[in-house]
Coordinates of C-alpha atoms in Angstrom, one line a residue:
M72 CA -6.0 -23.0 -25.7
D73 CA -3.7 -22.9 -22.4
R74 CA -4.4 -21.4 -19.2
A75 CA -2.3 -18.4 -19.8
A76 CA -4.1 -17.7 -23.2
Q77 CA -7.5 -18.1 -21.7
I78 CA -6.7 -15.7 -19.0
K79 CA -5.2 -13.0 -21.5
Q80 CA -8.4 -13.5 -23.5
F81 CA -10.8 -12.8 -20.6
V82 CA -8.9 -9.9 -19.2
E83 CA -8.3 -8.3 -22.8
A84 CA -12.1 -8.7 -23.7
K85 CA -12.8 -6.2 -20.8
K86 CA -10.0 -4.0 -20.7
D87 CA -11.6 -1.0 -21.8
K88 CA -14.3 -1.5 -19.0
W89 CA -11.3 -1.8 -16.7
N90 CA -9.3 1.1 -18.0
Q91 CA -12.7 3.3 -17.6
V92 CA -13.0 2.2 -13.7
N93 CA -9.4 3.0 -13.4
D94 CA -9.9 6.6 -14.8
A95 CA -13.2 7.0 -13.0
I96 CA -11.6 6.3 -9.4
W97 CA -8.8 8.4 -10.4
A98 CA -11.0 11.3 -11.1
T99 CA -12.7 11.2 -7.6
P100 CA -9.7 10.9 -5.5
E101 CA -10.6 10.3 -1.8
L102 CA -8.9 10.0 1.4
Y103 CA -8.9 6.8 3.9
F104 CA -12.1 5.7 5.2
R105 CA -13.8 8.3 2.9
E106 CA -13.6 6.4 -0.2
T107 CA -17.3 6.2 -0.8
R108 CA -17.5 7.0 -4.7
S109 CA -14.6 5.0 -5.4
T110 CA -15.9 2.0 -3.5
K111 CA -19.3 2.4 -5.1
T112 CA -17.6 2.5 -8.4
L113 CA -15.5 -0.6 -8.0
S114 CA -18.0 -2.6 -6.3
D115 CA -20.8 -1.8 -8.8
A116 CA -18.4 -2.7 -11.7
I117 CA -17.7 -6.3 -10.1
E118 CA -21.5 -6.8 -8.9
A119 CA -22.3 -6.4 -12.5
E120 CA -20.1 -9.3 -13.5
G121 CA -22.0 -11.6 -11.0
F122 CA -20.4 -11.3 -7.8
T123 CA -22.3 -11.0 -4.5
V124 CA -21.0 -8.0 -2.8
E125 CA -21.2 -7.5 1.1
R126 CA -20.5 -3.9 2.0
G127 CA -19.2 -2.6 5.4
M128 CA -19.8 -5.9 7.3
S129 CA -19.0 -5.7 10.6
T130 CA -15.5 -4.0 10.1
G131 CA -16.7 -0.6 11.4
A132 CA -15.1 0.8 8.1
E133 CA -18.2 1.7 5.7
T134 CA -16.0 1.7 2.8
A135 CA -14.9 -2.0 3.0
F136 CA -16.6 -4.7 0.8
V137 CA -16.1 -8.2 -0.2
A138 CA -17.1 -9.5 -3.6
T139 CA -17.7 -13.5 -3.7
W140 CA -18.4 -15.7 -6.6
G141 CA -18.4 -19.7 -6.2
S142 CA -18.7 -22.1 -3.4
G143 CA -16.5 -24.2 -1.2
K144 CA -12.7 -24.8 -1.2
P145 CA -10.3 -23.5 -2.2
V146 CA -10.8 -20.1 -1.5
I147 CA -8.5 -17.5 -3.2
G148 CA -8.6 -14.1 -2.1
I149 CA -7.6 -11.0 -4.3
M150 CA -6.9 -7.7 -2.4
G151 CA -7.4 -4.3 -3.9
E152 CA -7.3 -0.6 -2.5
M153 CA -9.0 2.7 -3.5
D154 CA -7.5 5.5 -1.4
A155 CA -5.8 8.6 -2.4
L156 CA -3.3 10.7 -0.8
P157 CA -3.5 14.3 0.5
G158 CA -2.2 17.2 -1.5
L159 CA -1.4 15.3 -4.6
S160 CA -3.9 16.6 -7.2
Q161 CA -2.4 16.6 -10.5
H162 CA -3.7 16.7 -14.1
A163 CA -3.2 13.6 -16.2
C164 CA -0.1 13.2 -18.1
E165 CA 1.3 16.6 -17.6
N166 CA 4.8 16.7 -17.0
T167 CA 4.9 19.9 -15.0
I168 CA 3.1 20.5 -11.6
N169 CA -0.5 21.5 -12.4
P170 CA -3.0 20.6 -9.7
I171 CA -6.4 20.0 -10.8
E172 CA -7.2 21.6 -7.3
P173 CA -4.4 22.9 -5.1
G174 CA -4.3 21.0 -1.9
A175 CA -6.7 18.5 -2.9
P176 CA -6.0 14.7 -3.0
G177 CA -4.6 12.8 -5.9
H178 CA -3.7 8.9 -6.7
G179 CA -0.1 9.5 -6.0
C180 CA 0.3 5.9 -5.2
G181 CA -1.8 4.1 -7.9
H182 CA -4.4 2.8 -5.8
N183 CA -7.1 3.7 -8.5
A184 CA -5.2 0.9 -10.5
L185 CA -4.5 -1.4 -7.8
G186 CA -8.1 -2.1 -7.0
T187 CA -9.2 -2.1 -10.4
G188 CA -6.7 -4.5 -11.6
A189 CA -7.4 -6.7 -8.8
A190 CA -11.2 -6.5 -9.6
A191 CA -10.3 -7.4 -13.2
A192 CA -8.3 -10.6 -12.1
A193 CA -11.1 -11.8 -9.9
V194 CA -13.4 -11.6 -12.8
A195 CA -11.2 -13.5 -15.0
V196 CA -10.8 -15.9 -12.4
K197 CA -14.6 -16.4 -12.3
E198 CA -14.9 -16.7 -16.3
Y199 CA -11.9 -19.4 -16.5
M200 CA -13.9 -21.4 -13.6
E201 CA -17.1 -21.3 -15.4
K202 CA -15.6 -22.2 -18.8
N203 CA -13.4 -25.1 -17.4
G204 CA -15.9 -26.5 -14.6
L205 CA -13.5 -25.5 -11.8
S206 CA -14.9 -25.5 -8.3
G207 CA -14.0 -23.3 -5.5
T208 CA -14.4 -19.6 -4.5
V209 CA -12.7 -16.5 -5.6
K210 CA -13.1 -13.2 -3.2
F211 CA -12.2 -9.7 -4.0
F212 CA -11.6 -7.6 -1.0
G213 CA -12.2 -4.1 -1.4
C214 CA -9.8 -2.8 1.4
P215 CA -10.0 0.9 2.4
A216 CA -7.5 3.0 4.2
E217 CA -4.2 1.6 3.2
E218 CA -2.2 4.8 3.2
A219 CA -3.6 5.8 6.5
G220 CA -5.9 4.0 9.0
C221 CA -4.8 0.3 8.0
G222 CA -8.1 -0.9 6.7
K223 CA -7.1 -4.5 6.5
V224 CA -6.2 -4.6 10.2
F225 CA -10.1 -4.0 10.9
M226 CA -11.1 -6.4 8.5
I227 CA -8.9 -9.2 9.8
R228 CA -10.3 -8.2 13.3
A229 CA -13.7 -8.9 11.9
G230 CA -12.9 -12.4 10.6
V231 CA -13.3 -11.1 6.9
F232 CA -10.4 -13.1 5.7
K233 CA -10.9 -16.3 8.0
D234 CA -11.7 -18.8 5.4
V235 CA -9.1 -17.6 2.6
D236 CA -6.4 -20.2 1.5
I237 CA -4.2 -17.8 -0.6
A238 CA -4.0 -14.1 -0.7
I239 CA -2.8 -12.3 -3.9
T240 CA -2.2 -8.6 -4.4
W241 CA -0.1 -6.2 -6.4
H242 CA 1.2 -2.8 -6.5
P243 CA 1.8 -0.2 -9.2
G244 CA 5.6 0.6 -9.6
F245 CA 8.1 0.9 -12.3
V246 CA 9.6 -2.9 -12.1
N247 CA 7.9 -6.1 -13.2
G248 CA 8.4 -8.8 -10.8
V249 CA 7.4 -10.2 -7.4
L250 CA 8.7 -8.9 -4.2
G251 CA 11.0 -11.3 -2.5
S252 CA 11.8 -8.5 0.4
G253 CA 9.8 -7.6 3.6
L254 CA 8.3 -4.4 4.1
L255 CA 8.5 -2.3 7.3
A256 CA 6.1 -2.6 10.4
M257 CA 4.7 0.7 11.7
Q258 CA 2.8 2.1 14.8
A259 CA 1.1 5.1 14.3
V260 CA 0.8 7.2 17.3
Y261 CA -0.9 10.6 18.2
F262 CA 0.8 13.0 21.0
R263 CA -2.0 15.5 22.2
F264 CA -0.3 17.9 24.6
K265 CA -2.5 20.0 26.8
G266 CA -1.2 23.4 28.6
K267 CA -2.7 26.5 29.8
A268 CA -3.4 29.8 27.8
A269 CA -2.1 33.0 28.9
H270 CA -1.1 36.2 27.2
A271 CA 2.2 35.6 25.7
A272 CA 3.5 39.1 26.3
G273 CA 1.6 40.2 29.5
S274 CA 1.6 37.1 31.5
P275 CA 3.7 34.4 29.7
H276 CA 4.6 33.1 33.3
L277 CA 1.1 32.0 33.8
G278 CA 0.9 30.0 30.6
R279 CA 2.1 26.3 30.0
S280 CA 2.7 25.8 26.1
A281 CA 1.5 22.5 24.5
L282 CA 3.3 23.8 21.3
D283 CA 6.6 24.2 23.2
A284 CA 6.1 20.7 24.3
C285 CA 5.7 19.2 20.9
E286 CA 8.8 21.1 19.9
I287 CA 10.8 19.7 22.6
M288 CA 9.5 16.3 22.1
N289 CA 10.7 16.6 18.5
V290 CA 14.1 17.6 19.4
G291 CA 14.4 14.5 21.7
V292 CA 13.2 12.2 18.9
N293 CA 15.6 13.9 16.5
Y294 CA 18.6 12.8 18.9
L295 CA 17.0 9.3 19.3
R296 CA 17.2 8.8 15.7
E297 CA 21.1 8.2 16.0
H298 CA 20.6 5.6 18.6
V299 CA 18.1 3.2 16.9
I300 CA 18.6 0.6 14.2
Q301 CA 19.5 1.9 10.7
E302 CA 16.5 0.3 9.1
A303 CA 14.2 2.3 11.4
R304 CA 12.1 5.4 10.4
I305 CA 10.5 7.8 12.8
H306 CA 8.5 10.6 11.0
Y307 CA 5.8 13.1 12.3
A308 CA 3.3 15.7 11.1
Y309 CA 1.5 18.2 13.3
Q310 CA -2.0 17.8 13.6
D311 CA -2.9 20.9 15.9
V312 CA -0.3 23.8 16.5
G313 CA -2.7 25.5 19.0
G314 CA -4.0 28.2 16.7
P315 CA -2.8 31.0 14.6
A316 CA -2.1 33.7 17.2
P317 CA 1.6 34.1 18.3
N318 CA 0.5 36.5 21.3
V319 CA -1.5 33.6 23.0
V320 CA 0.3 30.6 24.9
Q321 CA -0.9 27.4 22.9
E322 CA -3.1 25.6 25.1
T323 CA -3.4 22.4 22.9
A324 CA -1.1 21.0 20.1
C325 CA -0.6 17.7 18.7
T326 CA 1.8 15.7 16.4
K327 CA 1.2 12.2 14.7
Y328 CA 4.1 10.0 14.5
Y329 CA 4.8 6.9 12.4
I330 CA 7.6 4.5 13.8
R331 CA 8.6 2.0 11.5
A332 CA 11.2 -0.9 11.8
P333 CA 11.6 -4.2 10.1
H334 CA 9.8 -6.3 12.7
V335 CA 7.2 -5.6 15.4
P336 CA 9.2 -6.1 18.5
Q337 CA 11.8 -3.5 17.0
V338 CA 8.9 -1.2 16.5
L339 CA 7.6 -1.6 19.8
E340 CA 11.0 -1.2 21.6
I341 CA 11.4 2.0 19.7
A342 CA 8.0 3.4 20.3
E343 CA 8.5 3.1 24.3
R344 CA 11.7 5.4 23.6
V345 CA 9.7 8.1 21.9
F346 CA 6.9 7.9 24.4
D347 CA 9.5 8.6 27.0
C348 CA 10.4 11.8 24.8
A349 CA 6.8 12.6 25.0
R350 CA 6.7 12.3 28.7
G351 CA 9.9 14.2 29.2
A352 CA 8.6 17.2 27.1
A353 CA 5.5 17.2 29.2
L354 CA 7.5 17.3 32.3
M355 CA 9.7 19.9 31.1
T356 CA 6.9 22.2 30.0
G357 CA 4.6 21.6 32.8
T358 CA 1.9 20.3 30.6
T359 CA 0.4 16.7 30.2
V360 CA 0.4 14.3 27.1
D361 CA -2.2 11.9 26.0
I362 CA -0.4 9.0 23.9
D363 CA -3.1 7.6 21.8
V364 CA -1.8 4.6 19.7
R365 CA -4.4 4.6 17.1
E366 CA -3.1 2.0 14.6
G367 CA -0.5 -0.2 13.1
I368 CA 0.7 -2.8 10.6
C369 CA 3.1 -5.7 10.8
D370 CA 5.9 -6.3 8.3
F371 CA 5.1 -8.1 5.0
L372 CA 6.1 -11.8 4.8
P373 CA 6.5 -13.2 1.3
N374 CA 5.6 -16.9 0.9
D375 CA 8.0 -18.3 -1.5
V376 CA 5.5 -20.9 -2.7
V377 CA 2.9 -18.2 -3.7
S378 CA 5.6 -15.9 -4.9
K379 CA 7.1 -18.5 -7.4
V380 CA 4.0 -19.1 -8.7
A381 CA 3.0 -15.5 -9.2
C382 CA 6.4 -14.7 -10.8
E383 CA 6.0 -17.7 -13.2
S384 CA 2.4 -16.4 -14.1
L385 CA 3.9 -12.9 -14.8
Q386 CA 6.6 -14.6 -17.1
E387 CA 3.8 -16.4 -18.7
V388 CA 1.5 -13.4 -19.6
G389 CA 4.5 -11.3 -20.3
A390 CA 5.4 -7.8 -19.3
P391 CA 3.5 -4.8 -20.2
A392 CA 3.4 -4.2 -24.1
F393 CA 4.3 -0.4 -24.3
D394 CA 4.0 1.3 -27.8
E395 CA 5.5 4.3 -29.2
A396 CA 3.2 6.8 -27.8
D397 CA 3.6 5.4 -24.2
Y398 CA 7.6 5.9 -24.6
K399 CA 7.0 9.3 -25.7
L400 CA 5.0 10.3 -22.8
A401 CA 7.4 8.4 -20.5
E402 CA 10.3 10.2 -22.1
S403 CA 8.7 13.6 -21.2
F404 CA 8.8 12.8 -17.5
F405 CA 12.2 11.0 -17.5
K406 CA 14.0 13.7 -19.4
D407 CA 13.8 15.7 -16.1
F408 CA 14.7 13.1 -13.6
G409 CA 18.0 13.8 -11.8
E410 CA 20.7 11.3 -10.2
G411 CA 18.4 10.7 -7.3
N412 CA 15.7 9.1 -9.5
R413 CA 18.3 7.2 -11.5
Q414 CA 19.6 5.8 -8.0
S415 CA 16.2 4.8 -7.1
I416 CA 16.0 2.7 -10.1
L417 CA 18.8 0.5 -8.6
S418 CA 17.4 0.7 -5.2
E419 CA 14.1 -0.9 -6.3
A420 CA 15.8 -3.5 -8.3
K421 CA 17.7 -4.9 -5.4
Y422 CA 14.4 -5.4 -3.6
Y423 CA 13.3 -7.6 -6.4
A424 CA 16.4 -9.2 -7.9
D425 CA 19.5 -7.4 -8.4
E426 CA 20.9 -4.0 -9.0
E427 CA 22.8 -5.1 -12.0
T428 CA 19.4 -6.0 -13.8
G429 CA 18.3 -2.2 -13.1
R430 CA 21.3 -0.9 -14.2
K431 CA 20.2 -1.6 -17.9
Y432 CA 17.4 0.8 -17.5
L433 CA 19.2 3.7 -16.1
D434 CA 18.9 5.7 -19.4
T435 CA 15.5 4.0 -20.4
P436 CA 12.2 5.4 -19.4
L437 CA 10.1 2.2 -19.2
M438 CA 10.9 -1.3 -18.1
T439 CA 10.1 -4.4 -19.9
D440 CA 12.4 -7.0 -18.4
I441 CA 10.6 -9.2 -15.7
F442 CA 12.8 -10.0 -12.8
P443 CA 13.2 -13.6 -11.6
Y444 CA 11.9 -14.2 -8.2
V445 CA 14.5 -14.0 -5.5
R446 CA 13.9 -14.2 -1.8
K447 CA 15.9 -11.6 -0.1
Q448 CA 16.7 -10.8 3.6
L449 CA 16.2 -7.3 3.0
T450 CA 13.5 -5.0 4.1
K451 CA 12.2 -2.7 1.6
P452 CA 11.2 1.1 2.9
G453 CA 7.6 1.7 3.3
G454 CA 4.9 -0.7 4.8
S455 CA 1.4 -2.1 4.1
D456 CA -1.4 -3.5 5.9
A457 CA -1.0 -6.5 3.6
G458 CA 1.6 -7.5 6.2
D459 CA -1.0 -8.2 8.7
V460 CA -2.9 -10.6 6.1
S461 CA 0.7 -12.3 5.0
Y462 CA 1.2 -13.7 8.7
R463 CA -2.2 -15.5 8.6
I464 CA -2.6 -16.4 4.9
P465 CA 0.3 -17.4 2.4
A466 CA 0.6 -14.3 0.3
C467 CA 2.4 -12.7 -2.5
W468 CA 3.0 -9.0 -3.8
I469 CA 3.3 -8.5 -7.7
S470 CA 4.6 -5.3 -9.1
T471 CA 4.2 -4.1 -12.9
A472 CA 5.7 -1.3 -14.6
C473 CA 2.9 1.4 -14.4
Y474 CA 5.4 4.5 -13.9
V475 CA 8.3 5.9 -15.6
N476 CA 11.8 4.3 -14.3
G477 CA 12.7 6.4 -11.2
T478 CA 9.3 7.8 -10.3
P479 CA 8.9 8.4 -6.6
S480 CA 5.9 7.1 -5.4
H481 CA 3.6 9.5 -3.5
S482 CA 4.5 12.4 -5.9
W483 CA 2.6 14.4 -8.4
Q484 CA 4.5 12.6 -11.3
A485 CA 2.9 9.2 -10.1
T486 CA -0.7 10.9 -10.1
A487 CA 0.1 12.2 -13.4
M488 CA 0.9 8.6 -14.8
T489 CA -1.8 6.8 -12.9
S490 CA -4.7 7.7 -15.4
S491 CA -2.5 7.1 -18.5
S492 CA -2.1 4.6 -21.1
I493 CA 1.1 3.4 -19.1
T494 CA -0.9 2.4 -16.0
H495 CA -3.5 1.0 -18.2
K496 CA -1.2 -1.5 -19.7
G497 CA 0.6 -2.2 -16.4
M498 CA -2.6 -2.8 -14.7
I499 CA -4.0 -5.1 -17.4
C500 CA -0.8 -7.1 -17.1
A501 CA -0.8 -7.4 -13.1
A502 CA -4.6 -8.5 -13.7
E503 CA -3.5 -11.3 -16.0
A504 CA -0.6 -12.5 -13.7
M505 CA -2.8 -12.5 -10.8
A506 CA -5.7 -14.3 -12.3
L507 CA -3.4 -17.1 -13.9
S508 CA -1.9 -17.4 -10.2
A509 CA -5.2 -17.9 -8.5
V510 CA -6.0 -20.6 -11.2
K511 CA -3.0 -22.5 -10.7
F512 CA -3.9 -22.8 -6.9
L513 CA -7.4 -23.6 -7.9
E514 CA -6.3 -26.7 -10.1
N515 CA -3.6 -27.8 -7.7
P516 CA -4.8 -27.8 -4.1
A517 CA -1.4 -29.4 -3.2
L518 CA 0.4 -26.1 -3.8
I519 CA -1.8 -24.5 -1.1
E520 CA -0.9 -27.0 1.3
E521 CA 2.8 -26.3 0.5
A522 CA 2.2 -22.7 1.0
K523 CA 0.6 -23.2 4.2
A524 CA 3.3 -25.5 5.5
E525 CA 5.9 -22.8 4.8
L526 CA 3.9 -20.3 6.5
H527 CA 3.5 -22.4 9.7
A528 CA 6.9 -23.3 9.6
F529 CA 7.8 -19.6 10.0
T530 CA 5.5 -18.6 12.6
G531 CA 5.2 -21.8 14.6
G532 CA 1.7 -22.0 14.4
K533 CA 1.3 -18.8 16.7
E534 CA -1.5 -16.5 16.2
Y535 CA 0.1 -13.0 15.2
T536 CA -0.9 -10.3 17.3
L537 CA -2.6 -7.3 15.5
M538 CA -0.5 -4.1 15.9
G539 CA -3.7 -2.1 15.6
E540 CA -5.7 -4.3 18.2
N541 CA -7.4 -1.5 20.0
A542 CA -7.8 1.1 17.0
E543 CA -10.9 2.3 15.5
P544 CA -11.3 3.1 11.8
K545 CA -11.4 6.9 11.9
A546 CA -11.3 9.2 8.7
P547 CA -9.1 12.4 8.6
G548 CA -10.2 14.9 11.2
M549 CA -12.1 12.4 13.3

């Protein structure tokens, strides 16, 4: 039996277990740095498979953990995540909005599957190593707070990844392929304005409105958007509006900004201009502003050597084998998608291979082709703290079809699907591809040296500066 067949056999034998783990994490969605139940479910599941689990470590993030099996070199790292998103609660498999608990979190980015599939891959690698007498180490990284908080940054800072030779991760999507494009770098900043309270009608001249300062800052940033590079993204959310009373001049107010661009220097340059908008707003309103740079991530750097091995492995295990029931469920969502969803199919395809391949699926709810690996000089919108890992360790990013074509990530539709048979099949496929990739590197250490040489050629051997160097892991509301 060849490698791919063995790996498929190992993963398939335990797919019921992993589907149950996936659904259990989906049913207890938790926000960043609060993934206590999710972490326990996932770490207990892999510990039961013979891995040694170290929890919390010295990262400052209690929900981080590393599960290790084997010893010595090479060391293959497989990364998983567990956090959910706020406000995306939704009943599974329902194609109309129906939250389980209005306003509650939901797995609208599929991290329940991401973590579970990565753990399943690590276990399959262990079983292959045992059966074939293969030496080396496999590590599964339970990474918290990817959506906000940048958990991998704290794990890097604590040295958790220091001995890893190759890093493999994946993400649920609606395409099957290996990402050859970059992701956006990002800096997260809190702007806390402080003014002076007063009666808004009786003595407004004695007040200094922190809320006005936030509003004026936002106006300034809106004008700034025209004068930054096209690929940049600047978005914000209010964290504090100063209270509910319109007859009180708001003494405090706070916004949180995400400043994104393809590369770190671009982010830092744009951030300084945003900071000036905040300082100007404070000056105009007679308030003060505290600029709190909380966390940040760098862009993702695909490693061609690792990515080609991963794509070859994905092609060997094959795309998810959807059945009639899967297509029926997918069609119930797909029929309500509009032109914007159809265009997103083409957009996503261009980051993996080409729009023409994606065009075949404009009228089909599920994708079954596997895109060939193509390195693109493009930056895919969105970001991940996996980028910080990719600048230290040769890394790849696999995608498998877990959603209906055109499904927007971070949506109630995505939440509805990530506890479905569609996601189950996509997750198992990803686990097989990751495990097979890991085995190839364990069996051929020369590939690892090629991957490291590629990374060294790009970075020049310079240590990459963490964007979140001074940040502290804080849960929502802290």
